[in-house]
Tab-separated table of C-alpha atoms and ligand atoms in Angstrom:
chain	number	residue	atom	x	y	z
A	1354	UNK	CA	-1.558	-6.156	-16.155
A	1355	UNK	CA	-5.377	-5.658	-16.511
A	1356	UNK	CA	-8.955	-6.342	-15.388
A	1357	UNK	CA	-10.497	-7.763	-17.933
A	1358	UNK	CA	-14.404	-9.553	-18.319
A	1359	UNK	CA	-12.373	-12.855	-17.877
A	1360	UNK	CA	-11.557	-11.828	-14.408
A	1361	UNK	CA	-14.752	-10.233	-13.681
A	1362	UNK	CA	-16.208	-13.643	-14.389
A	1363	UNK	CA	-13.647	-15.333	-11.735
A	1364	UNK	CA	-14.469	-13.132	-8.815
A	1365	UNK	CA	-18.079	-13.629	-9.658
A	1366	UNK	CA	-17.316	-17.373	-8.710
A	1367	UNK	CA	-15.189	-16.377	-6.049
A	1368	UNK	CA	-18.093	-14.668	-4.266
A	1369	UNK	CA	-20.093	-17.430	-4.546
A	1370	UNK	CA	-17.859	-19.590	-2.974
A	1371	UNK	CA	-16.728	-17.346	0.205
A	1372	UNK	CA	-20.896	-17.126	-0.040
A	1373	UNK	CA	-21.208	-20.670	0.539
A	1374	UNK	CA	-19.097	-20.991	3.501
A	1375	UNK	CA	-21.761	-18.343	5.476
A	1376	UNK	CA	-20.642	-14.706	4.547
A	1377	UNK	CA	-24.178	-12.773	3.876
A	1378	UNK	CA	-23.337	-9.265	3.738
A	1379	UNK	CA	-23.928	-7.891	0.362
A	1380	UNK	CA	-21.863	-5.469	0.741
A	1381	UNK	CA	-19.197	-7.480	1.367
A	1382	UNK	CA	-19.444	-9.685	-1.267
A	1383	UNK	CA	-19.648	-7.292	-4.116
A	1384	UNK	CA	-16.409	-5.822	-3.070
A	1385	UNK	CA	-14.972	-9.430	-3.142
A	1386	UNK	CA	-16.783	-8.897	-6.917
A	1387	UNK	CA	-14.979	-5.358	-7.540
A	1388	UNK	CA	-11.933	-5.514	-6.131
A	1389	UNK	CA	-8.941	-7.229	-8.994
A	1390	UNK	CA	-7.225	-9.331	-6.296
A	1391	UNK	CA	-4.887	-10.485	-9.391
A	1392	UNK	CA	-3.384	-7.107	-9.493
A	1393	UNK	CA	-2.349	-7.442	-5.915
A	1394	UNK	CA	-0.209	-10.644	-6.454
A	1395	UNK	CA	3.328	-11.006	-8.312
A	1396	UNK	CA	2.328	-12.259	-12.181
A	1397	UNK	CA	3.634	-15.483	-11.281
A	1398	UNK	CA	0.232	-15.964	-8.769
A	1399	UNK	CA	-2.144	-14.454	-11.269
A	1400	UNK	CA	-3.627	-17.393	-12.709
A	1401	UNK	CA	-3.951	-18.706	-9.409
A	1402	UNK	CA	-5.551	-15.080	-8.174
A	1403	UNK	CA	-9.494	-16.023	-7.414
A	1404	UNK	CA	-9.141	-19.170	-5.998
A	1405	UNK	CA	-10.247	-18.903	-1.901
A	1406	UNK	CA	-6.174	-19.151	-0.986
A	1407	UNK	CA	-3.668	-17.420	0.597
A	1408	UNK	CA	-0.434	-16.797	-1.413
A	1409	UNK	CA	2.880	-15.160	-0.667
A	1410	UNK	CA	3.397	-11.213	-0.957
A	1411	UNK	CA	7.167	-11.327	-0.349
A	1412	UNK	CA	9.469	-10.140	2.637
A	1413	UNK	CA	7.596	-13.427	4.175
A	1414	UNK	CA	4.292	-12.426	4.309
A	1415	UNK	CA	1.075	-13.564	2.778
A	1416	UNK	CA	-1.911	-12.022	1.231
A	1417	UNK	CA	-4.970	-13.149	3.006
A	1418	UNK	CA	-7.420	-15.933	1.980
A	1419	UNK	CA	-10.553	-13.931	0.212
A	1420	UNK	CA	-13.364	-16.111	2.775
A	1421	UNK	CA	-10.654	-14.799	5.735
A	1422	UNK	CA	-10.573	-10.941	4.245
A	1423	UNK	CA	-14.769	-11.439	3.864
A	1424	UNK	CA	-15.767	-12.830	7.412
A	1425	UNK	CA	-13.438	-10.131	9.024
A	1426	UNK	CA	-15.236	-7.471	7.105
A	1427	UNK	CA	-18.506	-8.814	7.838
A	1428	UNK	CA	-17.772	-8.544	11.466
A	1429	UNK	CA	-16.667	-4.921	11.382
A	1430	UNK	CA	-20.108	-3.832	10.229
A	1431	UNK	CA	-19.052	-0.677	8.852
A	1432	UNK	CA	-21.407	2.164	7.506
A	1433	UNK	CA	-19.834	4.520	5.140
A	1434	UNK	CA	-17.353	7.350	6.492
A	1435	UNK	CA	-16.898	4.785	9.475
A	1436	UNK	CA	-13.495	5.607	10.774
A	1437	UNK	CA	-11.255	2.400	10.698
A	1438	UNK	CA	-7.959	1.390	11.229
A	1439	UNK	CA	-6.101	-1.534	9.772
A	1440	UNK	CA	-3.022	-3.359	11.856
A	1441	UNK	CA	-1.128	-5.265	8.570
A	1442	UNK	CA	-1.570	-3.562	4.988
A	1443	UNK	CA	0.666	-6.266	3.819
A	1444	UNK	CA	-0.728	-6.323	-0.206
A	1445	UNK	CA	-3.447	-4.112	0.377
A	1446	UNK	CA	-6.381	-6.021	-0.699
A	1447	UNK	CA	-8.100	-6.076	2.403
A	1448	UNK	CA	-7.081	-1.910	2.596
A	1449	UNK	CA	-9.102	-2.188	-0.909
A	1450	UNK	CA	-11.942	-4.057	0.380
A	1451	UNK	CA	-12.306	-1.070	3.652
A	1452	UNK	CA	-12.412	1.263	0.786
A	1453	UNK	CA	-14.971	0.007	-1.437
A	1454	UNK	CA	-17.404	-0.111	1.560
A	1455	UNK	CA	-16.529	3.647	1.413
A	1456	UNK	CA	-14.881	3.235	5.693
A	1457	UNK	CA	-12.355	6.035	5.997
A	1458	UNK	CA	-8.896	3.863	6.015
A	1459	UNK	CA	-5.804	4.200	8.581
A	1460	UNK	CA	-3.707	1.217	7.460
A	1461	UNK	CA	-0.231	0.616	9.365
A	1462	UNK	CA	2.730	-1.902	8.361
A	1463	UNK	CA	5.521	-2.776	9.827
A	1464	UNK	CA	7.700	-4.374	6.725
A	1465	UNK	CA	9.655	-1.219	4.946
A	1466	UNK	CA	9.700	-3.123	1.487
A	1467	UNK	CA	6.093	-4.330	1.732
A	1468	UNK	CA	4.930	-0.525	2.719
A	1469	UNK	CA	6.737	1.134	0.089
A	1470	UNK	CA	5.394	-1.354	-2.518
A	1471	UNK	CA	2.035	-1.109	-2.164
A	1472	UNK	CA	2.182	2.344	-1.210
A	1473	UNK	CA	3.095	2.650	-4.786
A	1474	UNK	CA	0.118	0.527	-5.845
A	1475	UNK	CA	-2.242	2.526	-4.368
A	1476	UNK	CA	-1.076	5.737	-6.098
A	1477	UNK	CA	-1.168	3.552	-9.091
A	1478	UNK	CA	-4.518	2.364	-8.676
A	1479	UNK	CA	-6.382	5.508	-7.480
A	1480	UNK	CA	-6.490	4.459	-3.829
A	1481	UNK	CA	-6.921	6.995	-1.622
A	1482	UNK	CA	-6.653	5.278	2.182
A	1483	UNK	CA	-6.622	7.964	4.632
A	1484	UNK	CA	-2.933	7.043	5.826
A	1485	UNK	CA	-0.428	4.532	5.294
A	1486	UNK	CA	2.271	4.002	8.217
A	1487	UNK	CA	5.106	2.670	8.471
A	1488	UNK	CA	5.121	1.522	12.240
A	1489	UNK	CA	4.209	-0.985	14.344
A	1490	UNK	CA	0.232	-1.924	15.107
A	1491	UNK	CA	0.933	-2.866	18.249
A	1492	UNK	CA	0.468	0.925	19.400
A	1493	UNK	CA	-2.485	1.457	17.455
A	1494	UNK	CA	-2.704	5.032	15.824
A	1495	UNK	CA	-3.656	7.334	18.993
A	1496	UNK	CA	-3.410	10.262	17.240
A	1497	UNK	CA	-6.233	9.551	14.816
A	1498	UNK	CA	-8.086	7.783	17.512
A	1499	UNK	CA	-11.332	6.871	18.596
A	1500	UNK	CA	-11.912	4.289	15.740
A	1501	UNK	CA	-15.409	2.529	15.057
A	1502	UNK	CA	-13.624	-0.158	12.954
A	1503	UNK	CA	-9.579	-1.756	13.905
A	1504	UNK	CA	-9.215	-4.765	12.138
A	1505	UNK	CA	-5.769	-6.975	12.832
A	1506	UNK	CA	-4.752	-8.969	9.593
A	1507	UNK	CA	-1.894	-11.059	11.660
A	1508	UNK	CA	-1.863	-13.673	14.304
A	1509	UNK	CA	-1.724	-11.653	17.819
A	1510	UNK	CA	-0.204	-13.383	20.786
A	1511	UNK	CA	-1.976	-11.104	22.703
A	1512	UNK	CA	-4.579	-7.915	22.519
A	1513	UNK	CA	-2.808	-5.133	22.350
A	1514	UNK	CA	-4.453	-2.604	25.242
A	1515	UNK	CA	-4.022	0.501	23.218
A	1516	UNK	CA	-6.278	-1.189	20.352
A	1517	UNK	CA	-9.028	-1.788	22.744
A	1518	UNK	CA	-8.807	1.593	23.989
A	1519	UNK	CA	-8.757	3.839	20.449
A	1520	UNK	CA	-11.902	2.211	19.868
A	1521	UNK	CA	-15.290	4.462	20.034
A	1522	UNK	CA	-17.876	3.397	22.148
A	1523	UNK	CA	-19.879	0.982	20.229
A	1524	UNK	CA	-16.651	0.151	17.911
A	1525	UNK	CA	-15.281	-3.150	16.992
A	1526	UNK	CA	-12.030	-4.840	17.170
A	1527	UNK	CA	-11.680	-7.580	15.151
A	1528	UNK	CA	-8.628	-9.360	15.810
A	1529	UNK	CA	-6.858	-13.143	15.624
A	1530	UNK	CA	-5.594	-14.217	18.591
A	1531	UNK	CA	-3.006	-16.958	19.202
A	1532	UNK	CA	0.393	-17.808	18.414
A	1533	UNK	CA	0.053	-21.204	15.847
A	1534	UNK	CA	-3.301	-21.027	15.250
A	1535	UNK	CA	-5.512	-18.097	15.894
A	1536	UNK	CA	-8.932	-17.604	17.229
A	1537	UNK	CA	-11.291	-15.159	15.594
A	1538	UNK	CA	-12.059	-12.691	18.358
A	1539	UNK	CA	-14.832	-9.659	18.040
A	1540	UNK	CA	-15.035	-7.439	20.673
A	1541	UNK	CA	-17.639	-4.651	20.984
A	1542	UNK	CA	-16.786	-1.595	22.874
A	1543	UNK	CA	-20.054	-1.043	25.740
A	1544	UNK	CA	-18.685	1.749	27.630
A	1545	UNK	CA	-15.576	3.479	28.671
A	1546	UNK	CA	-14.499	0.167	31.003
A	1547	UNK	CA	-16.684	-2.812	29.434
A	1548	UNK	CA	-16.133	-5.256	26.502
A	1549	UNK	CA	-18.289	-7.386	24.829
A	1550	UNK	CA	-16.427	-10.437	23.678
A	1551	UNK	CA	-17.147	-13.217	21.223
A	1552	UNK	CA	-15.026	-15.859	19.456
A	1553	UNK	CA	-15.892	-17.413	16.166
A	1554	UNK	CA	-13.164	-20.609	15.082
A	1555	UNK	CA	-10.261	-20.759	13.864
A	1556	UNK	CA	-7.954	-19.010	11.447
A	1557	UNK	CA	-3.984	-19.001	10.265
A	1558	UNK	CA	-2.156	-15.793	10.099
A	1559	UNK	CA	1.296	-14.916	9.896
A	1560	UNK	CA	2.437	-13.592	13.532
A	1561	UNK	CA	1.809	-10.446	14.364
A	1562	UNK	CA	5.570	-8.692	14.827
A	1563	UNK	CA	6.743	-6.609	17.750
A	1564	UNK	CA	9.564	-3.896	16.780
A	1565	UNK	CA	12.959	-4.559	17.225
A	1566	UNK	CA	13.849	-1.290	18.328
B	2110	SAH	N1	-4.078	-7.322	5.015
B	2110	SAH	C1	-2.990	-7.971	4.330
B	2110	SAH	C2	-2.506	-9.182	5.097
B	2110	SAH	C3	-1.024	-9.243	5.089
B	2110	SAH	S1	-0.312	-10.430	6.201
B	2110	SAH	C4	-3.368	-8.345	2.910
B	2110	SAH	O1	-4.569	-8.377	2.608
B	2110	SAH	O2	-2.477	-8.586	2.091
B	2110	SAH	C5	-0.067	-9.502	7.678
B	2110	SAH	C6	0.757	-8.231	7.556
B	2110	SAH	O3	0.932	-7.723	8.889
B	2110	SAH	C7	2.163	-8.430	6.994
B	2110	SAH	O4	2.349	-7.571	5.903
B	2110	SAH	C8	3.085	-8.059	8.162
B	2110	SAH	O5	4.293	-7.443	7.774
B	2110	SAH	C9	2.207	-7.106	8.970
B	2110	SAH	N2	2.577	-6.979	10.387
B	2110	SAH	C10	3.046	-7.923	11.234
B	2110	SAH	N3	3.249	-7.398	12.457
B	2110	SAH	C11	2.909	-6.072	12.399
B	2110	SAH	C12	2.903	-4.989	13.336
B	2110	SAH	N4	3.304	-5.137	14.608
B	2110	SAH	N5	2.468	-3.785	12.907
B	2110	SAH	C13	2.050	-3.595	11.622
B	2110	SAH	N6	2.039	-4.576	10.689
B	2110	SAH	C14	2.460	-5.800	11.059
């Protein structure tokens, strides 16, 4: 598989169109421009790669929807060499997206065969995340904590505690909460004890997992 001006030309179009439904950082939206999302799906997707959908990565999971990767990017506001950690690597794309804004990338997943895949890919594609765990988000990653950027990219029935507490003050947690449907949820870091929150709509993830063991 290869990027070629064909698919240039469909992300193009795909920018405009998670444009249109209110994402404004430019940033943002070049990487939607940059980043090959076809190369992150099974061949049988590719065709299928730049339209604004979600589409299944195996072991039950889904890549998500480009205007869902976008908006949760926009509201991490990252600078580059921000310090961010992402619950879900699932395909990577989003772990793609961090890394064109040039954030420094902790990505965690708990699905051995999804891990190990795109591990893989990144090696393949020259892309250098900071870490990639195998574990469970749930715990956050205390030992690289404080983070200005954690981004969850699955459906949380709750907040985790320990993500709201490896976050710098002044960092953002950007996280779906809910167990069907899931409610966009930002919150800003004030001091050591206070939280700003804010909700913006709703979203569909797959659930966010707690460990067996
Ligand atoms: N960011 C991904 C989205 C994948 S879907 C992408 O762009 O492709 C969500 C991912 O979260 C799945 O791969 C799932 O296995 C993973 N996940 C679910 N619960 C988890 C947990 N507790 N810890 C880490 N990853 C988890």
């Amino acid at each position: 598989m290869q990027d070629t001006f064909k698919h240039r030309g469909m992300r193009n179009k795909l920018a405009e169109i998670v444009a249109s439904q209110g994402v404004t950082d430019i940033k943002v939206l070049e990487a939607i421009k940059q980043i090959p999302r076809h190369l992150f799906l099974d061949s049988s997707f590719e065709a299928h790669a730049y339209q604004d959908k979600a589409f299944p990565i195996g072991a039950e999971q889904t890549i998500s929807q480009p205007y869902t990767v976008a908006f949760q990017t926009e509201l991490l506001k990252l600078r580059p060499n921000h310090k961010v950690l992402e619950i879900g690597t699932g395909s990577g794309y989003q772990t793609a997206i961090l890394l064109n804004l040039k954030a420094k990338v902790y990505t965690i997943e708990r699905q051995q065969e999804l891990f190990k895949k795109t591990k893989l890919f990144f090696n393949k594609m020259g892309y250098r995340p900071k870490k990639i765990i195998f574990g469970d988000g749930y715990k956050g990653l205390p030992e690289e904590a404080p983070f200005d950027g954690i981004i969850v990219t699955a459906g949380a029935p709750l907040v985790p505690k320990p993500l709201l507490s490896q976050l710098k003050i002044g960092g953002r947690l950007v996280i779906p909460v809910g167990v069907d449907e899931q409610v966009m949820t930002l919150f800003v870091r004030k001091s050591e004890k206070e939280f700003e929150k804010k909700e913006f709509g709703n979203f569909r993830f797959v659930p966010l997992l707690e460990n067996k063991n």
